[in-house]
PDB file of C-alpha atoms in Angstrom:
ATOM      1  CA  UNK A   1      -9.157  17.565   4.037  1.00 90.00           C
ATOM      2  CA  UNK A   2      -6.541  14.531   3.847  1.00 96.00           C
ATOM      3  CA  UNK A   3      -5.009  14.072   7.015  1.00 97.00           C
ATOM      4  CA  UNK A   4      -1.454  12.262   8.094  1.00 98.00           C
ATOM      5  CA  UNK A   5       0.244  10.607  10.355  1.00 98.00           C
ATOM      6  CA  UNK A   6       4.039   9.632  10.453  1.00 98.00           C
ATOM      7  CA  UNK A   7       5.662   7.154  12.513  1.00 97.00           C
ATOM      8  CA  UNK A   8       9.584   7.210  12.321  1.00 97.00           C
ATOM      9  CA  UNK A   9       9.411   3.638  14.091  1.00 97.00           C
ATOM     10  CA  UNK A  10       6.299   1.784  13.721  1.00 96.00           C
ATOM     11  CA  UNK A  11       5.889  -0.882  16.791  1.00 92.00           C
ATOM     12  CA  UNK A  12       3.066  -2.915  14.184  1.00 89.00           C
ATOM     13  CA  UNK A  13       4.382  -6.333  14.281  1.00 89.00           C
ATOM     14  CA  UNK A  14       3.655  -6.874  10.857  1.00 90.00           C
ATOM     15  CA  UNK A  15       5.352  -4.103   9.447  1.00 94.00           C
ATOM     16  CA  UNK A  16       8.135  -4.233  11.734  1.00 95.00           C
ATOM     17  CA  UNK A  17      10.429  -1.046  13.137  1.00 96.00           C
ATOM     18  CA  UNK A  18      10.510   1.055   9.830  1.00 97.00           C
ATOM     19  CA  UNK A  19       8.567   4.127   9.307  1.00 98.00           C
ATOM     20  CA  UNK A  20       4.854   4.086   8.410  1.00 98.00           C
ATOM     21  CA  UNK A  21       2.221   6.492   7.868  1.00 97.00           C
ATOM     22  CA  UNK A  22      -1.746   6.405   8.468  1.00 97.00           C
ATOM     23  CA  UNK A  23      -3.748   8.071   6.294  1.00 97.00           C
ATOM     24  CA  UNK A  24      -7.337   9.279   6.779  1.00 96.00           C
ATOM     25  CA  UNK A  25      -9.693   7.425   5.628  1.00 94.00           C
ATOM     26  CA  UNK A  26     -11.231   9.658   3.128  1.00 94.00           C
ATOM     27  CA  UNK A  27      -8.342   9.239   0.795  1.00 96.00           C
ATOM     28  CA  UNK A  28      -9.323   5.067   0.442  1.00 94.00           C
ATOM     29  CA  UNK A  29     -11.137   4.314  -2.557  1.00 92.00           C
ATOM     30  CA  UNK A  30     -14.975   5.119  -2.776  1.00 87.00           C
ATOM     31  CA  UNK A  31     -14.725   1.688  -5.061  1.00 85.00           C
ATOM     32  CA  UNK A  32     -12.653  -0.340  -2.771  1.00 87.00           C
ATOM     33  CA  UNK A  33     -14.676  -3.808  -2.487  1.00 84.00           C
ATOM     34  CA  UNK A  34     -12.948  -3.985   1.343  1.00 85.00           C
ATOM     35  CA  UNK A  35     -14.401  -0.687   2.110  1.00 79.00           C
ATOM     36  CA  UNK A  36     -17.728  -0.613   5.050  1.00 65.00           C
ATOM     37  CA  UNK A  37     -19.804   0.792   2.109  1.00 65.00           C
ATOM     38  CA  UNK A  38     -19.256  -2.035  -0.334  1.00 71.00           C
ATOM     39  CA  UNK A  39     -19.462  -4.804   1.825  1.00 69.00           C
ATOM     40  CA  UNK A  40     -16.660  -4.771   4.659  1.00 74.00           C
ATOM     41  CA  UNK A  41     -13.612  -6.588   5.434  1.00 80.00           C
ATOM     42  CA  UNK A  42     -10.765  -4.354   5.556  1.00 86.00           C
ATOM     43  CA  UNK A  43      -8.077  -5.468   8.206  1.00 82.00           C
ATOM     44  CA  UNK A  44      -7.405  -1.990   9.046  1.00 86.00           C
ATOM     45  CA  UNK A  45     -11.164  -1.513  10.212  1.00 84.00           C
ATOM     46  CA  UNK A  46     -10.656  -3.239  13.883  1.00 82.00           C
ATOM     47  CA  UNK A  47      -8.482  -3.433  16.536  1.00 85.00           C
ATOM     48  CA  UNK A  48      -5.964  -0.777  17.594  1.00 90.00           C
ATOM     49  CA  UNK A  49      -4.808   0.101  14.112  1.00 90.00           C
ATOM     50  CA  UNK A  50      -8.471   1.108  13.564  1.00 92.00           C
ATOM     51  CA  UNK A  51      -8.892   3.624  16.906  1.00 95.00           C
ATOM     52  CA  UNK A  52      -5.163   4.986  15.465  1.00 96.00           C
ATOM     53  CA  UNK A  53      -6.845   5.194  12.112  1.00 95.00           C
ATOM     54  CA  UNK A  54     -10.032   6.990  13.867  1.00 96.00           C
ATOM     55  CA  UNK A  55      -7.806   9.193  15.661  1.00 97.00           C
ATOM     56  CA  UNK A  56      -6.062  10.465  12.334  1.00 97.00           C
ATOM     57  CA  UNK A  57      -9.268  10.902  10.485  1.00 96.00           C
ATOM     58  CA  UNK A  58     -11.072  13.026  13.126  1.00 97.00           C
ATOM     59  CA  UNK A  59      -7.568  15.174  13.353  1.00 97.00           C
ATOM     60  CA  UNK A  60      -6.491  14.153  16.587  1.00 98.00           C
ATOM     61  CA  UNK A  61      -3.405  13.312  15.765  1.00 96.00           C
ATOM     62  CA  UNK A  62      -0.707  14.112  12.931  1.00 97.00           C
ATOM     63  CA  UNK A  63      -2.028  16.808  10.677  1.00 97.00           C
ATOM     64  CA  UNK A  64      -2.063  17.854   6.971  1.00 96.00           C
ATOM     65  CA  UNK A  65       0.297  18.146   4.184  1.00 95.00           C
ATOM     66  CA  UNK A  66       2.837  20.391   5.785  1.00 96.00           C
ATOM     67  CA  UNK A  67       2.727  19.103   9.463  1.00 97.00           C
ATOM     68  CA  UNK A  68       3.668  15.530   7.562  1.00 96.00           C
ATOM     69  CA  UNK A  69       6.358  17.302   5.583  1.00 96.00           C
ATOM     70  CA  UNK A  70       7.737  18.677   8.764  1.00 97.00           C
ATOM     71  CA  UNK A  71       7.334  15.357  10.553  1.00 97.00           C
ATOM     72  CA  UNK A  72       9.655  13.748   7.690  1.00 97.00           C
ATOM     73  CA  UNK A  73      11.811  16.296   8.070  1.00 96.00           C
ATOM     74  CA  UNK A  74      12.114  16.421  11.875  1.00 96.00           C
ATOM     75  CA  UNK A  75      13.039  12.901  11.959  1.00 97.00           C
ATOM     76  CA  UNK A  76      16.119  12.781   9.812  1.00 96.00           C
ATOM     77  CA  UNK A  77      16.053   8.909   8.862  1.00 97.00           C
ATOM     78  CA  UNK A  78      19.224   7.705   7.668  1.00 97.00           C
ATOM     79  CA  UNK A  79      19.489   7.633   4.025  1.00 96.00           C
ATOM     80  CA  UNK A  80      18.138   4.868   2.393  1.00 96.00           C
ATOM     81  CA  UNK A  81      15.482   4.206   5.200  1.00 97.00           C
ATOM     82  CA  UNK A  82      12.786   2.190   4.191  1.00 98.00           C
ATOM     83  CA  UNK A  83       8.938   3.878   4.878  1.00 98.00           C
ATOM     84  CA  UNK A  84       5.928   1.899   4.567  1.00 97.00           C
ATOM     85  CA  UNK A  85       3.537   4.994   3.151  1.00 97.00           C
ATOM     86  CA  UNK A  86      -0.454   3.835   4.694  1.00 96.00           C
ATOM     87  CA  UNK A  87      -0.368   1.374   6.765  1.00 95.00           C
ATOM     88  CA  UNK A  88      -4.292   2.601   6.700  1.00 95.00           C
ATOM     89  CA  UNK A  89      -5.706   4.773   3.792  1.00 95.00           C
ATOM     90  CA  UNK A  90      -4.585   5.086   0.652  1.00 96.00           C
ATOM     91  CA  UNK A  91      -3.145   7.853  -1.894  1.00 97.00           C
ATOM     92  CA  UNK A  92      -4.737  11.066  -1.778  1.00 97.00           C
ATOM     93  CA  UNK A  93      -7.444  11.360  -4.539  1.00 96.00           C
ATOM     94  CA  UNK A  94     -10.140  13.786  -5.611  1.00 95.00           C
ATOM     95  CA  UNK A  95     -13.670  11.828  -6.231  1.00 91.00           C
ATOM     96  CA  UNK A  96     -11.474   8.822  -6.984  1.00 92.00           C
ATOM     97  CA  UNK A  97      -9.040  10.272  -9.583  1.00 96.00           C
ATOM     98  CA  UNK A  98      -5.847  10.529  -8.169  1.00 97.00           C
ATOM     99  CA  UNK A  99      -4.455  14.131  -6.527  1.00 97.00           C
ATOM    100  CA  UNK A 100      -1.517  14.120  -9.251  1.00 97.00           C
ATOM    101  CA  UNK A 101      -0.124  17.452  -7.458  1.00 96.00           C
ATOM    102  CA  UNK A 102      -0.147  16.228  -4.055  1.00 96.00           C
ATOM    103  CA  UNK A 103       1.245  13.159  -4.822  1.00 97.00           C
ATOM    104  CA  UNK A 104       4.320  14.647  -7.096  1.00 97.00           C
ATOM    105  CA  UNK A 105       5.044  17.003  -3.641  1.00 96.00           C
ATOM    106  CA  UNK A 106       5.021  13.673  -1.790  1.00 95.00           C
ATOM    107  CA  UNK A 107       7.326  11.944  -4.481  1.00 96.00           C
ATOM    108  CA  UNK A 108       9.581  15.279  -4.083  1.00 95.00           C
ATOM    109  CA  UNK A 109       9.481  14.582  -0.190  1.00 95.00           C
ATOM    110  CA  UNK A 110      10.735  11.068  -0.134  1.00 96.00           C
ATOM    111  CA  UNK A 111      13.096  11.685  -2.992  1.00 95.00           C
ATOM    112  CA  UNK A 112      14.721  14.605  -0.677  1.00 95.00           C
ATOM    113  CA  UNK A 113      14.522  12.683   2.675  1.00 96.00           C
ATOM    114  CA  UNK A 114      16.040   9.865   0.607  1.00 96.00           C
ATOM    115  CA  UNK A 115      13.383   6.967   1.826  1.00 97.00           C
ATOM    116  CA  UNK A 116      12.716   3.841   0.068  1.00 97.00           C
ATOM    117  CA  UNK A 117       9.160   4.518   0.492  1.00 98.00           C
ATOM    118  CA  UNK A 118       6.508   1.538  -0.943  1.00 98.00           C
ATOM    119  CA  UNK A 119       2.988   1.340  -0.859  1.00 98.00           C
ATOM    120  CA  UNK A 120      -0.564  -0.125  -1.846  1.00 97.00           C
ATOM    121  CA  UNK A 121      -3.790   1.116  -4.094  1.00 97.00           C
ATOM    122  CA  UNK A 122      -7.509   0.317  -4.444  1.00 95.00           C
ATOM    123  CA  UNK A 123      -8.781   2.948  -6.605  1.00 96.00           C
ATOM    124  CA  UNK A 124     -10.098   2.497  -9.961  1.00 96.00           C
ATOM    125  CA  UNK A 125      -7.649   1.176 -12.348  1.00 97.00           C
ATOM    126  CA  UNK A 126      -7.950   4.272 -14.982  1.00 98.00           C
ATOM    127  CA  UNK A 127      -6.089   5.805 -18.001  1.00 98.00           C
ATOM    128  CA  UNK A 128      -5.229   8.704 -15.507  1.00 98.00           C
ATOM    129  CA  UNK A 129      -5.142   6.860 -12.299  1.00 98.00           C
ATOM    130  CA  UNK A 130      -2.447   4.434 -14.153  1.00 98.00           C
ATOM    131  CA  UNK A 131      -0.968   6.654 -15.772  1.00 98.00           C
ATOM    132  CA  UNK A 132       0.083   8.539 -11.872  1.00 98.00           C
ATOM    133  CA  UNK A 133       1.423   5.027 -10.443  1.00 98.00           C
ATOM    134  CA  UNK A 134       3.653   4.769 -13.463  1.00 97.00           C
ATOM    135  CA  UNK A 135       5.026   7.934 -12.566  1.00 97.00           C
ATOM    136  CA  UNK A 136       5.242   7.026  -9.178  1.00 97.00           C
ATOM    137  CA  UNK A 137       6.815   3.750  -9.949  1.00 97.00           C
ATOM    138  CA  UNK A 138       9.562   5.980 -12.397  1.00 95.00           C
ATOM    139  CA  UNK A 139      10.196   8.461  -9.736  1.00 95.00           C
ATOM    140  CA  UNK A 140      11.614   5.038  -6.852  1.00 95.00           C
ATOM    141  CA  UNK A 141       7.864   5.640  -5.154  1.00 97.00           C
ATOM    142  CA  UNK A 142       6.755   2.035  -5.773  1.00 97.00           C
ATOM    143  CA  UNK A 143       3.176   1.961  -5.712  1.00 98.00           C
ATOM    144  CA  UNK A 144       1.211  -1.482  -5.898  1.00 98.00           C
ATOM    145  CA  UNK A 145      -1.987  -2.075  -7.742  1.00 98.00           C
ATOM    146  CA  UNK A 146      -4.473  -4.066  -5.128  1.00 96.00           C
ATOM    147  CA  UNK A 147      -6.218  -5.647  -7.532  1.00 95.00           C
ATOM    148  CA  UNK A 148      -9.124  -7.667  -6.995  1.00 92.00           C
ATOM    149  CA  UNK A 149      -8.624 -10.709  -8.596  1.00 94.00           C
ATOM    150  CA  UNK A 150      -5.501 -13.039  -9.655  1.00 96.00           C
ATOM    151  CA  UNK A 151      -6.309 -13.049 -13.312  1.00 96.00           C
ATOM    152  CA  UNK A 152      -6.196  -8.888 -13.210  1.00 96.00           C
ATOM    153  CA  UNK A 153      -2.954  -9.148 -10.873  1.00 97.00           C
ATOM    154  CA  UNK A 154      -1.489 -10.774 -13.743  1.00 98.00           C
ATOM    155  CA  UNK A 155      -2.382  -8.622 -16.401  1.00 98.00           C
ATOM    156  CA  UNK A 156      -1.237  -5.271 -14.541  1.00 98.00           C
ATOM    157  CA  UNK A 157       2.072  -7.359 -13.756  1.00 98.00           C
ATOM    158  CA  UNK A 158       2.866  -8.008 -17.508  1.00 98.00           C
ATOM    159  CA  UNK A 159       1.891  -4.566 -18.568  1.00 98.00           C
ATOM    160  CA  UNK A 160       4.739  -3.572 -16.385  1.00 97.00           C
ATOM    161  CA  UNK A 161       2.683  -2.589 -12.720  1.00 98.00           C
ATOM    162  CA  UNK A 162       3.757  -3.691  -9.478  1.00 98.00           C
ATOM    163  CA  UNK A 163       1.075  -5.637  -8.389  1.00 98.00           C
ATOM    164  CA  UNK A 164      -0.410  -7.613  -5.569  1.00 97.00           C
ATOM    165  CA  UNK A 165      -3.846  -9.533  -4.451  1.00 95.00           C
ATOM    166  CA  UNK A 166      -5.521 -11.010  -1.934  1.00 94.00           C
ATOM    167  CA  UNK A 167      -6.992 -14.623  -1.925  1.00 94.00           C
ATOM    168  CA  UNK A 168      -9.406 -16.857   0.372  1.00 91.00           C
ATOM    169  CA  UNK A 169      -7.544 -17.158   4.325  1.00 89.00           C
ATOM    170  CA  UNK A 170      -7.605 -20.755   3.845  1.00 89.00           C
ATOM    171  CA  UNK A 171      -5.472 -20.482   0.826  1.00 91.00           C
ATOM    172  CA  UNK A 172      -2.257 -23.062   1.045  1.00 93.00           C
ATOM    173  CA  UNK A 173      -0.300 -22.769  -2.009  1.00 95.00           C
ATOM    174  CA  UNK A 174       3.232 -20.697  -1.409  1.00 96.00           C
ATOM    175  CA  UNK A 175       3.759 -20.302  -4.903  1.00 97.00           C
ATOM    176  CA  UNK A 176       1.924 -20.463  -8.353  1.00 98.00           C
ATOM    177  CA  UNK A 177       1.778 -19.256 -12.012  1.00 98.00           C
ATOM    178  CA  UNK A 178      -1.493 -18.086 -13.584  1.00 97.00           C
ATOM    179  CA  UNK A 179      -0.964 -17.016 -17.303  1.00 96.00           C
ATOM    180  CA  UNK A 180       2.670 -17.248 -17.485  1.00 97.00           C
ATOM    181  CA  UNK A 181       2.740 -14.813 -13.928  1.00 98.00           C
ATOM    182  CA  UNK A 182       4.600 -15.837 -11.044  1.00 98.00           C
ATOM    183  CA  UNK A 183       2.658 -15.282  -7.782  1.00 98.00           C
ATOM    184  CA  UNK A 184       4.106 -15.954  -4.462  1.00 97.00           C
ATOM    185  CA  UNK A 185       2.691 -15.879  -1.297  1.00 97.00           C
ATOM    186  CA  UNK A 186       3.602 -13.153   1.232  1.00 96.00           C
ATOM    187  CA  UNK A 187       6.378 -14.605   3.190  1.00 96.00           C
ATOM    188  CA  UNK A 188       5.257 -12.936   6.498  1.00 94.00           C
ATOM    189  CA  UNK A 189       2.211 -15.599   6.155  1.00 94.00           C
ATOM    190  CA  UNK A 190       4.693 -18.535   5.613  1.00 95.00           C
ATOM    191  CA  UNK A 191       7.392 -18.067   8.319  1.00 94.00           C
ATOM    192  CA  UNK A 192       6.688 -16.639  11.850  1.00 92.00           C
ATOM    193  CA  UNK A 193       8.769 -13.621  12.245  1.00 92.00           C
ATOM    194  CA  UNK A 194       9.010 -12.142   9.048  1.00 96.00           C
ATOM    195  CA  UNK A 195       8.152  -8.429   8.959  1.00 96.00           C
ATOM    196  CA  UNK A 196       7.952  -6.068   6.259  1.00 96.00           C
ATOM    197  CA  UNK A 197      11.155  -4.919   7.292  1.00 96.00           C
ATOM    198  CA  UNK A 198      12.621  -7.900   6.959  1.00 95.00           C
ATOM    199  CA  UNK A 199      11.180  -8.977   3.389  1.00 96.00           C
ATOM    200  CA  UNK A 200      10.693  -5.471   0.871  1.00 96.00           C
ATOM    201  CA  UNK A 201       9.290  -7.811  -1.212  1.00 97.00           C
ATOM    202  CA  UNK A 202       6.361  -5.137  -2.173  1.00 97.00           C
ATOM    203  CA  UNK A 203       9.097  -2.430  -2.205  1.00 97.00           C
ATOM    204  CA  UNK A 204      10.738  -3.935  -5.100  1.00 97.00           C
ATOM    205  CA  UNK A 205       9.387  -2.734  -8.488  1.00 95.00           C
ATOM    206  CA  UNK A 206       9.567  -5.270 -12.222  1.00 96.00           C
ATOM    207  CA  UNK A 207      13.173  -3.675 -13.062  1.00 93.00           C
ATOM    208  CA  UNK A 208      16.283  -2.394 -12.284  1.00 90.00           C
ATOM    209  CA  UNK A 209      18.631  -3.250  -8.799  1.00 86.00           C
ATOM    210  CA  UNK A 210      16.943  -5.912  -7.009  1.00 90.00           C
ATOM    211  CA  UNK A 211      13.984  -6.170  -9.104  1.00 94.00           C
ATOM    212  CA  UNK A 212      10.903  -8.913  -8.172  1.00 96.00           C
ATOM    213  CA  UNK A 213       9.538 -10.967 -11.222  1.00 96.00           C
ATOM    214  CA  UNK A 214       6.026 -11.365  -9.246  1.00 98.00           C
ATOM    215  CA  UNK A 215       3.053 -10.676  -7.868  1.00 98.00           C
ATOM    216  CA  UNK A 216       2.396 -10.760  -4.445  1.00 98.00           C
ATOM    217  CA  UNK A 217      -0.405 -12.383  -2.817  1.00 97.00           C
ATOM    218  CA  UNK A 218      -1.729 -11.876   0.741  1.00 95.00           C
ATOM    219  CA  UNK A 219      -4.075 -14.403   2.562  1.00 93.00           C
ATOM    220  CA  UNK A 220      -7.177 -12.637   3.415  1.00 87.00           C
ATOM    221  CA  UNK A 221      -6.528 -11.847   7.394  1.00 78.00           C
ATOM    222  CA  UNK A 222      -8.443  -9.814  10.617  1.00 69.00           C
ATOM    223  CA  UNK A 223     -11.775  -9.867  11.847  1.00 68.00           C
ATOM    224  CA  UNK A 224     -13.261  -9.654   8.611  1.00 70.00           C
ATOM    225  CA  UNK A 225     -11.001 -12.428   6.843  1.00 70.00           C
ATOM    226  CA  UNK A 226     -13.751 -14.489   6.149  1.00 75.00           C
ATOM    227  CA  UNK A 227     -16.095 -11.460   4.531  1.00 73.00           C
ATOM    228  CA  UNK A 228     -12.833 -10.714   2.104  1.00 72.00           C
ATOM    229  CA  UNK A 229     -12.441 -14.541   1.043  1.00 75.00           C
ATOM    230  CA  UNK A 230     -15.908 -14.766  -0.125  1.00 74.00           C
ATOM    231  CA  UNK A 231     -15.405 -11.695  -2.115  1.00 74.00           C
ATOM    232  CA  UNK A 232     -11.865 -12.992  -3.878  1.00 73.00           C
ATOM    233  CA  UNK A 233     -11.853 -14.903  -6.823  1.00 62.00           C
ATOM    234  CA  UNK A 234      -9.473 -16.073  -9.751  1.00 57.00           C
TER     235      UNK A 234
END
């Protein structure tokens, strides 16, 4: 069963005082390189986030679909609220094709609530599975593709995907292009201070109001930073 947790007020200093939710952790990616199973590395899997993330995925704390719902609900964020959906997990999925219904019932949920809710994915980049973040992306959900490489960061960028990566910890540059593609550097990892709340970088889709024009890329970080830069590549 997926299992959720909402915050209305997250105290994680990188996200800063917006709302977040965990997700269990059998709604990540069965292919996610970051994941135990394919070699390690993700920053959620240490530290407190990961005994909150534990905690969530045995069902000792939040709940399912409809105890989230409520949760939403109960909390009556001003309109226009921004909501960082996962700061663990991922979106629900059934053996790694995307849960179209559930996610249309979550679109439906932030749409009513009236959150400016932005998030991340690692599961395979299929016809289907692309096909659901577009509709995401059309419906004010903005979804990011984690991609695993700059060179397919770019591509999903100029086929119209929000998109983001990760490269090596020890990575300087700010900003770059690779294949006409703007990439720029999270600014949290440029500037002390900077929270998510702050930036909305990654809440901001290709077009429209306050569009971006890149991708964003995030300096492998955590315990297992130095597993996830030797994974990275162009």
């Amino acid at each position: 069963m997926d299992l959720f947790h909402f915050t209305p007020r997250s105290s994680n200093k990188k996200t800063g005082p917006i709302a977040v939710t965990t997700s269990s952790q059998n709604t990540c990616s069965p292919s996610c390189i970051f994941s135990a199973a394919n070699g390690g590395g993700c920053y959620a899997s240490t530290g407190p986030l990961k005994l909150h993330w534990d905690a969530v995925s045995r069902g000792e704390r939040g709940g399912d679909f409809l105890h989230l719902q409520s949760s939403i609900v109960r909390a009556k964020l001003p309109a226009g609220s921004l909501m960082r959906w996962n700061q663990a997990g991922d979106l629900p999925h059934l053996r790694g094709e995307l849960n179209w219904p559930l996610i249309q019932r979550l679109q439906a949920i932030f749409s009513a609530a009236k959150l400016r809710a932005f998030t991340y994915t690692h599961h395979l980049q299929t016809e289907f599975n692309l096909m659901v973040v577009r509709d995401c992306n059309a419906s004010g959900f903005t979804v990011n593709l984690s991609c695993d490489s700059e060179t397919q960061a770019a591509k999903r960028h100029k086929e119209g995907f929000p998109s983001v990566c990760v490269v090596p910890q020890g990575d300087q540059r700010k900003s770059w292009e690779l294949d006409g593609v703007k990439f720029q550097t999270c600014p949290a990892q440029l500037r002390e201070g900077v929270t998510c709340a702050d930036c909305q970088l990654c809440a901001r889709q290709l077009t429209g109001e306050n569009s971006r024009a890149c991708v964003v890329a995030f300096r492998a970080h955590g315990t297992g930073a130095k597993k996830v830069s030797a994974m990275v590549g162009i």
